[in-house]
Amino acid sequence: MIFLSHNWKDKPVVEQVALRLRSIFGQKNVFYDSWSIQPGDGIIDKMNEGLSNCQYFFFFISTNSLASNMVKMEWQNAIFKAAQNAIKFIPIRMDNSTMPVLLTQSLYIDLYSQGLEVAVRQIIDVIQGNNTFRIPTSQFHNLIAEKQRIGNKLRITCRALHFLEPISSFAFCTLNDIDGITVNVLNETMNTSSDQKDVPLTSGLKVNTFVRGVQHGTTPDMPFMVEFDISKNPDFDIMMVMHKTSHERFDEIPLKVIG
């Protein structure tokens, strides 16, 4: 039996989970009060019956459920059974409310931060005995670039988000004419520079590039910053930033506009 412990105020979300579980495991194997408790049934008796037959207890933690005495009775009874290895107790975080101290030792499913589909997939994996880890669909990036216009200057800040990047050499790519554009590497007295026109990309597109670098690494506390003086060409823009990853290779890093 799969027991879904929740407060009625959270039903719009919890019911989506219940319906998905019903379609996979069958309604009789999912204790969800909307179909497990019918008119004329004793609520406490049905709750006790559900808990007695429960193998997986999913507690939907929210401000609403933590304020409910009925839900409190359910999850505290369930955690007592879990301590005896009689059931598996899995918290599901629904909002940013504070987790009860008794549950802080349990690894929870984070519906609030990861979304409904990920949470449902993890619930199904727990029941089926599968590992809940999934390879991320988005590519990992330690480096990002931020673009900001400040008066007649265009500033690009390259940041390391997590750890040191030992090579601090970046190619700033544009489709605009680069004649008359001056580049200043901020907060650095020594830097390497190289400007090239009509550089072919693997996509077939040709760009003009400014390559700038320094001899030390880029860290979360020490970003690499350049400013382009665009006073002679207000329409000038950087459309791509690439990071040197080997002697002859540059890889694109995410570029976002700020300000």
Coordinates of C-alpha atoms in Angstrom, one line a residue:
M1 CA 0.0 0.0 0.0
I2 CA 1.2 3.5 -0.9
F3 CA 0.0 6.1 1.6
L4 CA -0.2 9.8 0.6
S5 CA -0.3 11.9 3.8
H6 CA -1.3 15.5 3.0
N7 CA -3.5 18.4 4.0
W8 CA -6.7 19.0 1.9
K9 CA -5.4 22.5 1.0
D10 CA -2.6 20.9 -1.0
K11 CA -4.9 18.6 -3.0
P12 CA -4.5 20.4 -6.4
V13 CA -0.9 19.2 -6.4
V14 CA -1.2 16.0 -4.4
E15 CA -4.0 14.7 -6.6
Q16 CA -1.8 14.9 -9.7
V17 CA 0.6 12.6 -7.9
A18 CA -2.2 10.3 -6.7
L19 CA -3.6 10.0 -10.2
R20 CA -0.2 9.1 -11.7
L21 CA 0.4 6.5 -9.1
R22 CA -3.1 5.0 -9.6
S23 CA -2.5 4.6 -13.3
I24 CA 0.7 2.7 -12.6
F25 CA 0.0 0.7 -9.4
G26 CA -3.8 0.6 -9.3
Q27 CA -6.3 2.5 -7.2
K28 CA -6.5 -0.2 -4.5
N29 CA -2.8 0.0 -3.9
V30 CA -2.8 3.8 -3.3
F31 CA -4.3 5.2 -0.1
Y32 CA -5.6 8.6 -1.1
D33 CA -8.5 9.9 1.0
S34 CA -10.6 11.1 -1.9
W35 CA -11.2 7.5 -3.1
S36 CA -10.0 5.5 0.0
I37 CA -12.5 7.1 2.4
Q38 CA -16.1 7.1 1.2
P39 CA -19.3 8.5 2.8
G40 CA -20.2 6.5 5.8
D41 CA -16.7 5.3 6.5
G42 CA -15.1 6.0 9.8
I43 CA -12.2 8.4 9.0
I44 CA -9.9 7.2 11.9
D45 CA -10.7 3.6 11.2
K46 CA -9.8 4.0 7.5
M47 CA -6.7 5.9 8.3
N48 CA -5.6 3.1 10.7
E49 CA -6.4 0.5 8.1
G50 CA -4.3 2.4 5.5
L51 CA -1.4 2.8 7.9
S52 CA -1.6 -0.9 8.9
N53 CA -1.2 -2.0 5.3
C54 CA 1.2 0.7 4.3
Q55 CA 4.6 -0.1 2.8
Y56 CA 5.5 3.4 1.5
F57 CA 4.4 6.5 3.4
F58 CA 4.8 9.7 1.5
F59 CA 4.5 12.8 3.7
F60 CA 3.8 16.0 1.7
I61 CA 5.4 18.7 3.8
S62 CA 3.9 22.2 3.6
T63 CA 2.8 25.0 5.8
N64 CA -0.7 23.5 5.6
S65 CA 0.2 20.0 6.5
L66 CA 2.5 21.0 9.4
A67 CA -0.4 23.0 10.9
S68 CA -2.9 20.0 10.7
N69 CA -3.3 17.8 13.8
M70 CA -4.7 15.0 11.7
V71 CA -1.7 14.9 9.4
K72 CA 0.6 15.2 12.4
M73 CA -1.0 12.1 13.9
E74 CA -0.4 10.3 10.6
W75 CA 3.2 11.1 10.0
Q76 CA 4.3 10.7 13.6
N77 CA 2.7 7.2 13.7
A78 CA 4.4 6.4 10.4
I79 CA 7.8 7.6 11.5
F80 CA 7.5 5.4 14.6
K81 CA 6.8 2.4 12.3
A82 CA 9.7 3.4 10.0
A83 CA 12.0 3.4 13.0
Q84 CA 11.1 -0.3 13.4
N85 CA 11.8 -0.9 9.7
A86 CA 8.1 -1.7 9.2
I87 CA 7.5 0.9 6.4
K88 CA 9.5 3.2 4.3
F89 CA 9.0 6.9 5.2
I90 CA 9.7 9.5 2.4
P91 CA 9.1 13.2 3.0
I92 CA 8.1 15.4 0.0
R93 CA 8.9 19.1 0.3
M94 CA 6.1 21.2 -1.2
D95 CA 7.1 24.7 -0.1
N96 CA 9.8 26.6 1.8
S97 CA 8.4 25.7 5.3
T98 CA 10.9 24.5 7.9
M99 CA 11.3 20.7 8.0
P100 CA 10.4 19.1 11.4
V101 CA 13.6 18.2 13.3
L102 CA 12.5 14.5 13.4
L103 CA 12.7 14.4 9.6
T104 CA 16.0 16.2 9.0
Q105 CA 17.8 12.9 8.9
S106 CA 15.7 11.7 6.0
L107 CA 16.6 12.4 2.4
Y108 CA 13.5 14.1 0.9
I109 CA 12.0 14.5 -2.5
D110 CA 12.1 18.2 -3.4
L111 CA 8.9 18.9 -5.4
Y112 CA 9.2 22.6 -4.5
S113 CA 12.5 23.1 -6.2
Q114 CA 12.5 20.4 -8.9
G115 CA 8.9 20.5 -10.1
L116 CA 6.1 18.0 -10.3
E117 CA 7.4 15.7 -13.1
V118 CA 10.8 15.1 -11.4
A119 CA 9.1 14.5 -8.0
V120 CA 6.6 12.0 -9.5
R121 CA 9.5 10.2 -11.3
Q122 CA 11.4 9.9 -8.0
I123 CA 8.3 8.6 -6.2
I124 CA 7.8 5.9 -8.7
D125 CA 11.5 5.0 -8.6
V126 CA 11.4 4.7 -4.8
I127 CA 8.4 2.4 -5.0
Q128 CA 9.9 0.3 -7.8
G129 CA 13.2 0.1 -6.0
N130 CA 15.1 2.0 -8.7
N131 CA 17.9 4.5 -8.0
T132 CA 16.4 8.0 -8.2
F133 CA 19.5 9.6 -9.7
R134 CA 19.1 11.0 -13.3
I135 CA 21.8 12.4 -15.5
P136 CA 21.0 16.2 -15.8
T137 CA 19.4 17.2 -19.1
S138 CA 21.2 20.6 -19.0
Q139 CA 24.9 20.9 -19.7
F140 CA 27.2 21.8 -16.8
H141 CA 29.0 25.1 -17.0
N142 CA 31.6 26.3 -14.5
L143 CA 32.1 29.5 -16.5
I144 CA 29.5 32.1 -17.5
A145 CA 29.7 35.5 -19.1
E146 CA 27.6 38.5 -18.2
K147 CA 27.1 41.4 -20.6
Q148 CA 26.3 44.9 -19.4
R149 CA 26.1 48.3 -21.1
I150 CA 27.5 51.2 -19.0
G151 CA 27.3 54.5 -20.8
N152 CA 29.5 54.2 -23.9
K153 CA 31.1 51.1 -22.6
L154 CA 30.2 47.4 -23.0
R155 CA 31.4 45.3 -20.1
I156 CA 31.8 41.5 -20.2
T157 CA 32.5 39.7 -16.9
C158 CA 33.6 36.1 -17.1
R159 CA 32.9 34.3 -13.9
A160 CA 33.9 30.9 -12.5
L161 CA 30.8 29.6 -10.6
H162 CA 32.3 26.7 -8.6
F163 CA 36.0 26.2 -8.9
L164 CA 39.3 27.6 -10.4
E165 CA 39.6 27.7 -14.2
P166 CA 43.4 27.6 -14.7
I167 CA 43.3 29.1 -18.2
S168 CA 42.1 32.7 -18.3
S169 CA 41.9 33.3 -22.0
F170 CA 38.6 34.3 -23.7
A171 CA 37.5 35.1 -27.2
F172 CA 34.9 37.8 -27.5
C173 CA 33.0 37.4 -30.8
T174 CA 31.1 40.0 -32.8
L175 CA 29.4 40.4 -36.2
N176 CA 30.3 44.1 -36.1
D177 CA 33.4 45.8 -37.6
I178 CA 36.1 45.8 -34.9
D179 CA 38.0 48.8 -36.3
G180 CA 37.9 51.7 -33.9
I181 CA 36.9 49.5 -30.9
T182 CA 39.3 49.6 -28.0
V183 CA 39.3 46.9 -25.3
N184 CA 40.5 47.3 -21.7
V185 CA 41.1 44.3 -19.4
L186 CA 40.0 45.6 -16.0
N187 CA 42.1 45.4 -12.8
E188 CA 45.0 43.8 -14.7
T189 CA 48.4 45.4 -15.5
M190 CA 49.6 42.5 -17.9
N191 CA 47.5 40.7 -20.4
T192 CA 47.8 39.0 -23.8
S193 CA 45.7 40.2 -26.8
S194 CA 44.9 39.2 -30.3
D195 CA 42.3 40.5 -32.7
Q196 CA 41.2 38.6 -35.8
K197 CA 38.7 39.1 -38.6
D198 CA 36.5 36.6 -40.4
V199 CA 37.2 33.7 -38.0
P200 CA 35.1 30.6 -39.1
L201 CA 33.0 28.8 -36.5
T202 CA 32.0 25.2 -36.8
S203 CA 28.5 26.4 -37.7
G204 CA 29.9 28.0 -40.8
L205 CA 29.4 31.5 -39.5
K206 CA 32.3 34.0 -39.6
V207 CA 32.9 36.4 -36.8
N208 CA 35.4 39.0 -35.7
T209 CA 37.1 38.2 -32.4
F210 CA 39.0 39.9 -29.6
V211 CA 41.1 37.4 -27.6
R212 CA 42.2 38.5 -24.2
G213 CA 44.0 36.6 -21.4
V214 CA 46.0 36.8 -18.3
Q215 CA 48.5 34.5 -16.7
H216 CA 46.5 33.6 -13.6
G217 CA 43.3 31.5 -13.3
T218 CA 39.7 32.7 -13.0
T219 CA 38.1 31.9 -9.7
P220 CA 34.7 32.6 -8.1
D221 CA 36.3 35.5 -6.2
M222 CA 38.4 36.8 -9.1
P223 CA 36.4 37.2 -12.4
F224 CA 37.9 38.2 -15.7
M225 CA 36.5 41.5 -16.8
V226 CA 36.9 43.5 -20.1
E227 CA 35.3 46.7 -21.3
F228 CA 34.8 47.7 -24.9
D229 CA 34.7 51.4 -25.7
I230 CA 31.8 51.7 -28.2
S231 CA 31.5 55.5 -28.3
K232 CA 32.4 55.4 -32.0
N233 CA 30.0 52.6 -32.8
P234 CA 27.0 52.5 -30.4
D235 CA 25.5 49.5 -32.2
F236 CA 28.5 47.3 -31.4
D237 CA 27.7 44.1 -29.6
I238 CA 29.3 40.9 -28.4
M239 CA 27.2 37.9 -29.5
M240 CA 29.3 35.1 -28.1
V241 CA 32.1 34.5 -25.6
M242 CA 34.4 31.5 -25.9
H243 CA 36.9 30.1 -23.3
K244 CA 40.3 28.6 -24.3
T245 CA 40.2 25.0 -23.1
S246 CA 43.4 23.7 -24.8
H247 CA 46.2 24.9 -27.1
E248 CA 44.0 25.1 -30.2
R249 CA 40.4 24.9 -28.8
F250 CA 37.9 27.4 -27.6
D251 CA 34.5 26.4 -26.3
E252 CA 31.4 28.7 -26.0
I253 CA 30.2 29.6 -22.5
P254 CA 26.7 30.9 -21.6
L255 CA 26.3 34.6 -22.1
K256 CA 23.5 36.6 -20.4
V257 CA 22.6 40.2 -20.4
I258 CA 22.4 42.0 -17.0
G259 CA 21.3 45.5 -16.1

